[in-house]
Tab-separated table of C-alpha atoms in Angstrom:
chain	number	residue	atom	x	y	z
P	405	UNK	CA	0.000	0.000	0.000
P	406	UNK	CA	2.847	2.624	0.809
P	407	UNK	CA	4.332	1.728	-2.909
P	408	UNK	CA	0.402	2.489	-4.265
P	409	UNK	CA	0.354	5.945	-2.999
P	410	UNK	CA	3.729	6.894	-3.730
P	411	UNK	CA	2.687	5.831	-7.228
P	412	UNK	CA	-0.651	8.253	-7.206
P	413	UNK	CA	2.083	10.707	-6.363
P	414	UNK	CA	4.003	10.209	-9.422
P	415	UNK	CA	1.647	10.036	-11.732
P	416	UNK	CA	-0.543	13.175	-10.447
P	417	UNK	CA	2.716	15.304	-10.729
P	418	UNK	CA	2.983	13.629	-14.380
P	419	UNK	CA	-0.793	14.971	-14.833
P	420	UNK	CA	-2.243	11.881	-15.270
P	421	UNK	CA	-5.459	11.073	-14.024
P	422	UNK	CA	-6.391	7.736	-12.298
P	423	UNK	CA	-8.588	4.923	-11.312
P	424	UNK	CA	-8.335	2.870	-8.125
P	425	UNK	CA	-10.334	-0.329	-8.025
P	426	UNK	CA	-11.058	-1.776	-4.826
P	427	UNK	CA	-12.447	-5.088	-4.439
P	428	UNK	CA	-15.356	-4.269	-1.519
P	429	UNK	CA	-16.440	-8.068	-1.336
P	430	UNK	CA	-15.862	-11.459	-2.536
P	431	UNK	CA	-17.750	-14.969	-2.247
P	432	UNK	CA	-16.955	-18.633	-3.169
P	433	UNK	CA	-13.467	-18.818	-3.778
P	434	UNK	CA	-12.755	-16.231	-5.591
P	435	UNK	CA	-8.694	-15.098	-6.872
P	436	UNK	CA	-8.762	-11.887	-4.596
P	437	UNK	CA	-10.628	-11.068	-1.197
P	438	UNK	CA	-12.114	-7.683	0.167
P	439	UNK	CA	-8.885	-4.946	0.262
P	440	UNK	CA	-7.604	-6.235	-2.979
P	441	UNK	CA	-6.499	-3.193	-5.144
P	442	UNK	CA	-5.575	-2.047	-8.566
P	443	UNK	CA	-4.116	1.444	-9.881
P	444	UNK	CA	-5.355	1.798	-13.860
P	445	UNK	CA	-3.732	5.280	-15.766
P	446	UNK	CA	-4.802	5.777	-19.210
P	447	UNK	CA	-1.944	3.577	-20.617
P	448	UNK	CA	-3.277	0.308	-18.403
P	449	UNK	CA	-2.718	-1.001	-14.833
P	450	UNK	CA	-0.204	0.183	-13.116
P	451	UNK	CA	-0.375	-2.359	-10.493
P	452	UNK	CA	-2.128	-5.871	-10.232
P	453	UNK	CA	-2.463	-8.635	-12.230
P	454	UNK	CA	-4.415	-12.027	-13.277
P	455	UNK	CA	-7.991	-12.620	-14.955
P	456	UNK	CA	-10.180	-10.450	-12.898
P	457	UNK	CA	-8.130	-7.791	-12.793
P	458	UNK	CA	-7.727	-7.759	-16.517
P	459	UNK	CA	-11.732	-7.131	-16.601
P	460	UNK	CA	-11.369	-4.684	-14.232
P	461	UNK	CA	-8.837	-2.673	-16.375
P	462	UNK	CA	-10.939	-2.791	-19.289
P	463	UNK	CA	-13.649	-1.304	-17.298
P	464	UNK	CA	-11.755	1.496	-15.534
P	465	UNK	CA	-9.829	2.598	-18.933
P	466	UNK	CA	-13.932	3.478	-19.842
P	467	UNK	CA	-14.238	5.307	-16.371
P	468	UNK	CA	-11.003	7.255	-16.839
P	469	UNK	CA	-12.609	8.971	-20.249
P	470	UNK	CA	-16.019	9.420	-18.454
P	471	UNK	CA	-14.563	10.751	-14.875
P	472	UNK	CA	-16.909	9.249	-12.535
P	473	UNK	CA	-17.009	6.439	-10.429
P	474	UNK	CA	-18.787	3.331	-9.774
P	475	UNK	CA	-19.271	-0.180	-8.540
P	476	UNK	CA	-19.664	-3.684	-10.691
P	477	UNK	CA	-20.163	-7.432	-9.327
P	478	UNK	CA	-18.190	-9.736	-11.413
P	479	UNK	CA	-19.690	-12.826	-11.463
P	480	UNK	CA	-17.447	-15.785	-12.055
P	481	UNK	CA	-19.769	-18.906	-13.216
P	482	UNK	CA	-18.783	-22.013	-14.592
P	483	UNK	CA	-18.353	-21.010	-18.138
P	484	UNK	CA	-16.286	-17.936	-16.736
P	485	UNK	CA	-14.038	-19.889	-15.247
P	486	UNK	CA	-13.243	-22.454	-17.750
P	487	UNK	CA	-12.680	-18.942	-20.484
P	488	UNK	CA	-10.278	-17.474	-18.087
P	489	UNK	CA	-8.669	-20.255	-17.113
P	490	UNK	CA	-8.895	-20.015	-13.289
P	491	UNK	CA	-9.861	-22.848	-11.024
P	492	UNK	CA	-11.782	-21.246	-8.895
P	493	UNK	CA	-15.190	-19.585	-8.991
P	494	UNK	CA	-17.352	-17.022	-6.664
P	495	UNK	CA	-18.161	-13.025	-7.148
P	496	UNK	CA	-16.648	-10.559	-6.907
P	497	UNK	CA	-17.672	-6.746	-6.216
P	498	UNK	CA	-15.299	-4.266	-7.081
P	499	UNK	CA	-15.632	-0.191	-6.591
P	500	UNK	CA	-13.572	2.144	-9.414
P	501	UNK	CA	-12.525	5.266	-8.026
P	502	UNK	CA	-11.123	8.303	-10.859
P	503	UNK	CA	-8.500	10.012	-9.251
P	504	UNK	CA	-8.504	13.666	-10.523
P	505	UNK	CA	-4.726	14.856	-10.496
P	506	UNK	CA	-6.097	17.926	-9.773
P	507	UNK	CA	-7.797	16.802	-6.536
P	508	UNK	CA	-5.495	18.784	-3.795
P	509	UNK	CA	-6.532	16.528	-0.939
P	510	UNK	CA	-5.464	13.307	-2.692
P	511	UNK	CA	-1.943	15.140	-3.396
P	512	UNK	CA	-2.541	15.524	0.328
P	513	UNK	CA	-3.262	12.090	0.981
P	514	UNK	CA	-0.547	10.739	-0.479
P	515	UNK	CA	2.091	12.836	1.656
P	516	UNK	CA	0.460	12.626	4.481
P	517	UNK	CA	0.330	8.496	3.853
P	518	UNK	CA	4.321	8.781	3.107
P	519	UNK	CA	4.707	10.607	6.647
P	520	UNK	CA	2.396	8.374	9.084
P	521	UNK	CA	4.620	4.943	7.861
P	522	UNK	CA	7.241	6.833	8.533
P	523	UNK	CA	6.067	7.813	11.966
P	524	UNK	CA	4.404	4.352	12.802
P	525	UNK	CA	0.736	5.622	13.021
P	526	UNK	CA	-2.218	3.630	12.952
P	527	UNK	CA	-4.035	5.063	10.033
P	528	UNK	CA	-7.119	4.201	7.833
P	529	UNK	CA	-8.136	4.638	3.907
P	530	UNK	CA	-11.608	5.708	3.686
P	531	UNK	CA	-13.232	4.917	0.227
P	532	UNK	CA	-16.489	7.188	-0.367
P	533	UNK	CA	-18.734	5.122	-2.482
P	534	UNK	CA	-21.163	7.855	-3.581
P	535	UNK	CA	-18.895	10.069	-4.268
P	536	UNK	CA	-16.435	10.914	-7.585
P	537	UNK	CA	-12.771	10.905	-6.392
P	538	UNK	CA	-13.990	10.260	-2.946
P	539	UNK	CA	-11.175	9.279	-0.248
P	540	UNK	CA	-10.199	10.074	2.952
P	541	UNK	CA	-7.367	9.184	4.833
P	542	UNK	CA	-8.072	9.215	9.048
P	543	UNK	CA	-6.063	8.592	11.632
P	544	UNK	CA	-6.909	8.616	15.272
P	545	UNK	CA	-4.029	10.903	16.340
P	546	UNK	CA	-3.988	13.187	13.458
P	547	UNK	CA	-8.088	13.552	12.410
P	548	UNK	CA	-9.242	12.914	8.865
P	549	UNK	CA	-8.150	14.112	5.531
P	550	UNK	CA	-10.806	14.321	3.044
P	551	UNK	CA	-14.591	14.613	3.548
P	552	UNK	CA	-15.563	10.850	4.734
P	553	UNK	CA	-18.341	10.359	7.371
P	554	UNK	CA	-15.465	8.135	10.027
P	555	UNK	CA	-17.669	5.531	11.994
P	556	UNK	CA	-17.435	5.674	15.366
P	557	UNK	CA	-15.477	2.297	15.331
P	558	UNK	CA	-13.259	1.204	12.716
P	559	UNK	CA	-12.280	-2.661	11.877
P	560	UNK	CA	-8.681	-3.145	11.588
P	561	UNK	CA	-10.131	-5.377	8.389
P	562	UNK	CA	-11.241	-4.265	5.515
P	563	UNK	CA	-14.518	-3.442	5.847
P	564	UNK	CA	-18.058	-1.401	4.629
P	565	UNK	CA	-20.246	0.681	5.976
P	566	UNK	CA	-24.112	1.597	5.417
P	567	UNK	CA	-25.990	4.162	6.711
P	568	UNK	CA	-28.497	6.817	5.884
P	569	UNK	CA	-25.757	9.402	5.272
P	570	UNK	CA	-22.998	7.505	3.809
P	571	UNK	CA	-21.561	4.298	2.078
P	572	UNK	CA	-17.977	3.877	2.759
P	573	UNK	CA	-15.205	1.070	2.664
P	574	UNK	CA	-12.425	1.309	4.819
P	575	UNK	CA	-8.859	-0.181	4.852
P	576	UNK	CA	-6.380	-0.060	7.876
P	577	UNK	CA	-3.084	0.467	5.822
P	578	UNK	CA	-0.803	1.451	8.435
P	579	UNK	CA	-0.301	0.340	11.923
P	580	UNK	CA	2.029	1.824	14.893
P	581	UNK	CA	2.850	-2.451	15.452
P	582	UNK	CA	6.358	-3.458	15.247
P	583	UNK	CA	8.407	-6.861	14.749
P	584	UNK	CA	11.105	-7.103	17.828
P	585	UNK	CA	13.655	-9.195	17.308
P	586	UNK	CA	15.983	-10.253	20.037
P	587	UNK	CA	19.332	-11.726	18.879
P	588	UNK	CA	20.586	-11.001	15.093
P	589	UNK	CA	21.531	-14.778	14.697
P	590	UNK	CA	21.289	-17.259	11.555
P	591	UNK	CA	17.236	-17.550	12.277
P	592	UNK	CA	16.855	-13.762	12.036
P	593	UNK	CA	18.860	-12.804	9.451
P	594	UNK	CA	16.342	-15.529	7.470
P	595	UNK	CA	13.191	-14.809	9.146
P	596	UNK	CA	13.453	-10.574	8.711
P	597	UNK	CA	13.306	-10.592	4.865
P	598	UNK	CA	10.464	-12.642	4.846
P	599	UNK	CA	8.325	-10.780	7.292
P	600	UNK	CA	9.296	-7.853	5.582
P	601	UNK	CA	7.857	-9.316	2.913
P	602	UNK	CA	4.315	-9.438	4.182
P	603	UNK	CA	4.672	-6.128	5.778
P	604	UNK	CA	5.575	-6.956	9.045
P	605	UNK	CA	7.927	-3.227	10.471
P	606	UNK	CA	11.081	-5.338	12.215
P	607	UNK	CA	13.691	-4.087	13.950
P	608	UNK	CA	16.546	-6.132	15.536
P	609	UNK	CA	18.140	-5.886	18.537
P	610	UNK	CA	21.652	-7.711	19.783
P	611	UNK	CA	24.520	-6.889	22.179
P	612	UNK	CA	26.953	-7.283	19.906
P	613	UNK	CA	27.546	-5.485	16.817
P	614	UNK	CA	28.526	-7.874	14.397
P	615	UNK	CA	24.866	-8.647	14.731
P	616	UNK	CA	23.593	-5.615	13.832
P	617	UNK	CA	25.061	-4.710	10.730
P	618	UNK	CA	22.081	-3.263	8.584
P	619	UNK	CA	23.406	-5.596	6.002
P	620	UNK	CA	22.397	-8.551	7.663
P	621	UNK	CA	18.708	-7.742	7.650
P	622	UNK	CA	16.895	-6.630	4.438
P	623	UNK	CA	13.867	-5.058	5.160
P	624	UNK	CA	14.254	-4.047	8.543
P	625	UNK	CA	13.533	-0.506	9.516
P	626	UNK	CA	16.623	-0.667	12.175
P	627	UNK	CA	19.361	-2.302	13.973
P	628	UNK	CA	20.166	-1.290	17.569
P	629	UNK	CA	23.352	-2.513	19.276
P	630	UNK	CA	21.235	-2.711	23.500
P	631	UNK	CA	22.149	-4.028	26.542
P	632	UNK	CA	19.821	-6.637	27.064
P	633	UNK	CA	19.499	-6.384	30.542
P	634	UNK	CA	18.048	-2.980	30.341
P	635	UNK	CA	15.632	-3.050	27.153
P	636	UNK	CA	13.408	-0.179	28.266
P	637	UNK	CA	16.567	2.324	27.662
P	638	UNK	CA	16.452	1.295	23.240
P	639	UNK	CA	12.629	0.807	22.774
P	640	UNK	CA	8.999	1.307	23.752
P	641	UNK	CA	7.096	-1.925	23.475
P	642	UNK	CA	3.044	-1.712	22.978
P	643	UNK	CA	0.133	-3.801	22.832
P	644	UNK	CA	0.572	-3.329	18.908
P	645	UNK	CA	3.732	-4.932	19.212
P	646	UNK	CA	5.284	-8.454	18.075
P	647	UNK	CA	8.391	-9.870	19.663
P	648	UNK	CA	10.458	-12.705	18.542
P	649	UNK	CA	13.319	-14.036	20.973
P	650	UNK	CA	16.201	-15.582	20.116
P	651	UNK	CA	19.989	-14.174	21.751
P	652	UNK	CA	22.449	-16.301	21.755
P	653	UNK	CA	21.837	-18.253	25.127
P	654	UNK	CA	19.350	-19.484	27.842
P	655	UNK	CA	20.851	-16.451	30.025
P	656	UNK	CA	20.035	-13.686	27.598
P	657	UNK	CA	16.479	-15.290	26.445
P	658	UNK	CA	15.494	-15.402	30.582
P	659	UNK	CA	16.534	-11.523	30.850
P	660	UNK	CA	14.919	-10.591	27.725
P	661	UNK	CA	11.462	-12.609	28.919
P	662	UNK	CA	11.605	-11.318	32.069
P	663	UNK	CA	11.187	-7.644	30.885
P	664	UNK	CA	8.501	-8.433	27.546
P	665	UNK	CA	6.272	-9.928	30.613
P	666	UNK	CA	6.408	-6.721	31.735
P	667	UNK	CA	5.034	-5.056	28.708
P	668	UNK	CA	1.721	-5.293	26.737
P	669	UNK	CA	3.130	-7.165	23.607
P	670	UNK	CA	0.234	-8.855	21.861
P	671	UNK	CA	3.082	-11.670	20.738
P	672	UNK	CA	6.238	-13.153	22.642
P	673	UNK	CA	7.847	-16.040	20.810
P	674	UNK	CA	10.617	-17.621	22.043
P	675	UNK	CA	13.210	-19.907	19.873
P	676	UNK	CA	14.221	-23.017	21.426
P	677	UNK	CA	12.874	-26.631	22.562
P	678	UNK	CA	10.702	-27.916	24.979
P	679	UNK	CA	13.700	-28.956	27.331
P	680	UNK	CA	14.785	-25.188	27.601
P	681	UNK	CA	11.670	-23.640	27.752
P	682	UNK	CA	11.149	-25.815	31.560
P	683	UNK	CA	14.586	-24.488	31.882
P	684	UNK	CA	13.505	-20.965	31.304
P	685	UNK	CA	10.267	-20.834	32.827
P	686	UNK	CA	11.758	-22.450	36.406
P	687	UNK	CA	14.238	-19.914	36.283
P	688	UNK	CA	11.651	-16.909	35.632
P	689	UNK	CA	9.339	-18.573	37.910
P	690	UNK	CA	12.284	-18.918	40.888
P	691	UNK	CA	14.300	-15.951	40.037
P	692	UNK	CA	11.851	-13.522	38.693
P	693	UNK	CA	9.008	-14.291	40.610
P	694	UNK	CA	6.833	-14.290	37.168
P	695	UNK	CA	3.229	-16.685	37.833
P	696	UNK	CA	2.466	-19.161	35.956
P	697	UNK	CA	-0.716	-17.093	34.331
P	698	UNK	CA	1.598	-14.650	32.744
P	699	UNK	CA	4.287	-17.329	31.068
P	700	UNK	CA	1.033	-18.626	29.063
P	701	UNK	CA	1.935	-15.641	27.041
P	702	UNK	CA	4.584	-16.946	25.781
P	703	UNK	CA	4.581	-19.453	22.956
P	704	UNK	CA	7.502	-21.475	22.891
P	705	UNK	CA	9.073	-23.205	20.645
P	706	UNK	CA	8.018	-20.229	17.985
P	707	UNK	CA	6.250	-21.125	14.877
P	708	UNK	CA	4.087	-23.462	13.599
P	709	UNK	CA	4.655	-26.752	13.494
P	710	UNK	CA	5.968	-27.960	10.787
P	711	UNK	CA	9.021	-30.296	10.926
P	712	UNK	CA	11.209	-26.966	10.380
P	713	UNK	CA	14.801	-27.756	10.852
P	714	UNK	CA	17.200	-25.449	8.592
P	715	UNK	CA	17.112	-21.456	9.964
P	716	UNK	CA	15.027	-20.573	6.445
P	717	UNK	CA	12.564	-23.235	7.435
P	718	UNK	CA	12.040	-22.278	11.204
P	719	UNK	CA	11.687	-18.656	9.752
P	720	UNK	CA	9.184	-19.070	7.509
P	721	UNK	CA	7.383	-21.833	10.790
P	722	UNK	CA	7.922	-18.182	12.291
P	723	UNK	CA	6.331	-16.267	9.619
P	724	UNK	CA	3.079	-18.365	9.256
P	725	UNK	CA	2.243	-18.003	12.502
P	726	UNK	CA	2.966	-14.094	13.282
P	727	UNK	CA	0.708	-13.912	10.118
P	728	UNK	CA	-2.206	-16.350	11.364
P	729	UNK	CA	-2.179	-13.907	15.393
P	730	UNK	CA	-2.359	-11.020	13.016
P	731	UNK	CA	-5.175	-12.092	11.310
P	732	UNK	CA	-6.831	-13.331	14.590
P	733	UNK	CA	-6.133	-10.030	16.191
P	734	UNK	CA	-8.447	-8.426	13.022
P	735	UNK	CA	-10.978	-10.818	13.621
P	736	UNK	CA	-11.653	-9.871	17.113
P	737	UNK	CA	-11.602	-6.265	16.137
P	738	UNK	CA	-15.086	-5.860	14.686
């Protein structure tokens, strides 16, 4: 989503009008679910690809010459299927917003987008449905951009909302959450890449600076050479907040879970086997005088279970599940 808006940048300073399709709901098993975008310009997509979206294009290509929005249901039958060559069937229902280049709040928008990733804000994109060139951006520290009715409550899904006065679809694009990682081993120099991948913000953490050479991480957003006895001195850890533990030794991984108990993190993984996590938890249990209730929190060994043995394979074990809590963390948000 950043790489979408720094694209409407572009191409508005390039005077080029636009059309962003949003899929706003999907049934049967259909190639893309709600959230699912597109960016058409008058020369094609921009961004997206596959059957549906190659509808889609032809459709907003029309839209771009008559400046106005709208919404079509693509309905994927039997004989659809078998023309396109998918192998899977189900509607879809997809909005097409034009983008007038000459829209100052979209400019706006964008920039505005650009700074709150930068700053790690929660922030939503607000689709207006009855409306030509209709989004918002809103965040709940910095207000609203645009002219979008904000529900009282927004899903961190994406979702749409009815009412009397408005029909809007809404997107939480950026989140103040951040990927912790404790230890700048083998199994994190695998496992950042690929949760940068599917935009997980990491930053890792070691004592020791060969381990956090910037080099060794693409993707993250920082390396910080800490003391890991006192954690609260290099970062700020909230409920938003995912942290993945794996120093160097039992030691280091008992310090480091004795002060993430302390904090609100919504995830605490810890590498390791069953033998040392008894190990561990006697030793915050005896030592540290943590109960029994509070080391539930922590899910040790990390990952799913999947026979991982090789760092890439434990990473991506690692991956899968930080993906399936941050899905279950949506769910529970509407």
């Amino acid at each position: 989503m950043r790489t979408l808006f720094q694209t409407i940048k572009q191409q508005f300073l390039e005077g080029n009008d636009l059309v962003l399709v949003s899929v706003t709901a999907s049934s049967g098993s259909t190639p893309r679910g709600a959230g699912s975008r597109m960016l058409v310009g008058k020369n094609g997509r921009i961004s997206g690809g596959g059957a549906v979206e190659y509808r889609a294009e032809c459709m907003a290509l029309d839209i771009l010459e008559k400046k106005e929005s709208c919404e079509h249901e693509f309905r994927l039958n039997h004989k659809d299927v078998e023309n396109i060559g998918m192998i899977c069937g189900g509607d879809v229902t997809a909005f097409f917003q034009y983008l007038d280049h000459n829209d100052p709040i979209i400019m706006e928008i964008t920039e505005t987008a650009e700074k709150f990733y930068e700053e790690r804000k929660d922030f939503w994109l607000i689709c207006d449905l009855l409306t030509t060139s209709g989004v918002s951006l809103y965040s709940p520290a910095c207000g609203l951009i645009g002219t979008a009715n904000v529900p009282s409550s927004l899903s961190l899904k994406p979702h749409r909302y009815h009412s009397e006065d408005y029909d809007l679809f809404s997107e939480q694009i950026g989140t103040s959450g951040t990927v912790y990682v404790f230890g700048g081993g083998h199994v994190s120099q695998k496992l950042v890449p690929i949760l940068a991948s599917v935009d997980f913000r990491c930053v890792v953490l070691d004592d020791r600076p060969e381990f956090t050479n910037p080099a060794l991480f693409p993707g993250a957003v920082e390396t910080i050479l800490c003391d890991f006895n006192h954690l609260d001195q290099y970062v700020s850890i909230t409920a938003a907040d995912y942290c993945c533990v794996m120093t160097r030794g039992h030691s280091y991984d008992t310090i480091v879970q004795a002060q993430l108990l302390a904090t609100p993190a919504c995830y605490i993984g810890v590498i390791g086997s069953r033998a040392k996590k008894a190990a561990v938890f006697r030793r915050l249990i005896e030592e540290y005088n943590i109960n029994e209730q509070d080391l539930n929190r922590i899910i040790s060994p990390i990952g799913l279970e999947i026979k991982a043995e090789t760092p890439a394979e434990i990473a991506i074990s690692i991956t899968g599940q930080m993906i399936q809590v941050r899905a279950d963390r949506k769910d529970t948000s509407k």
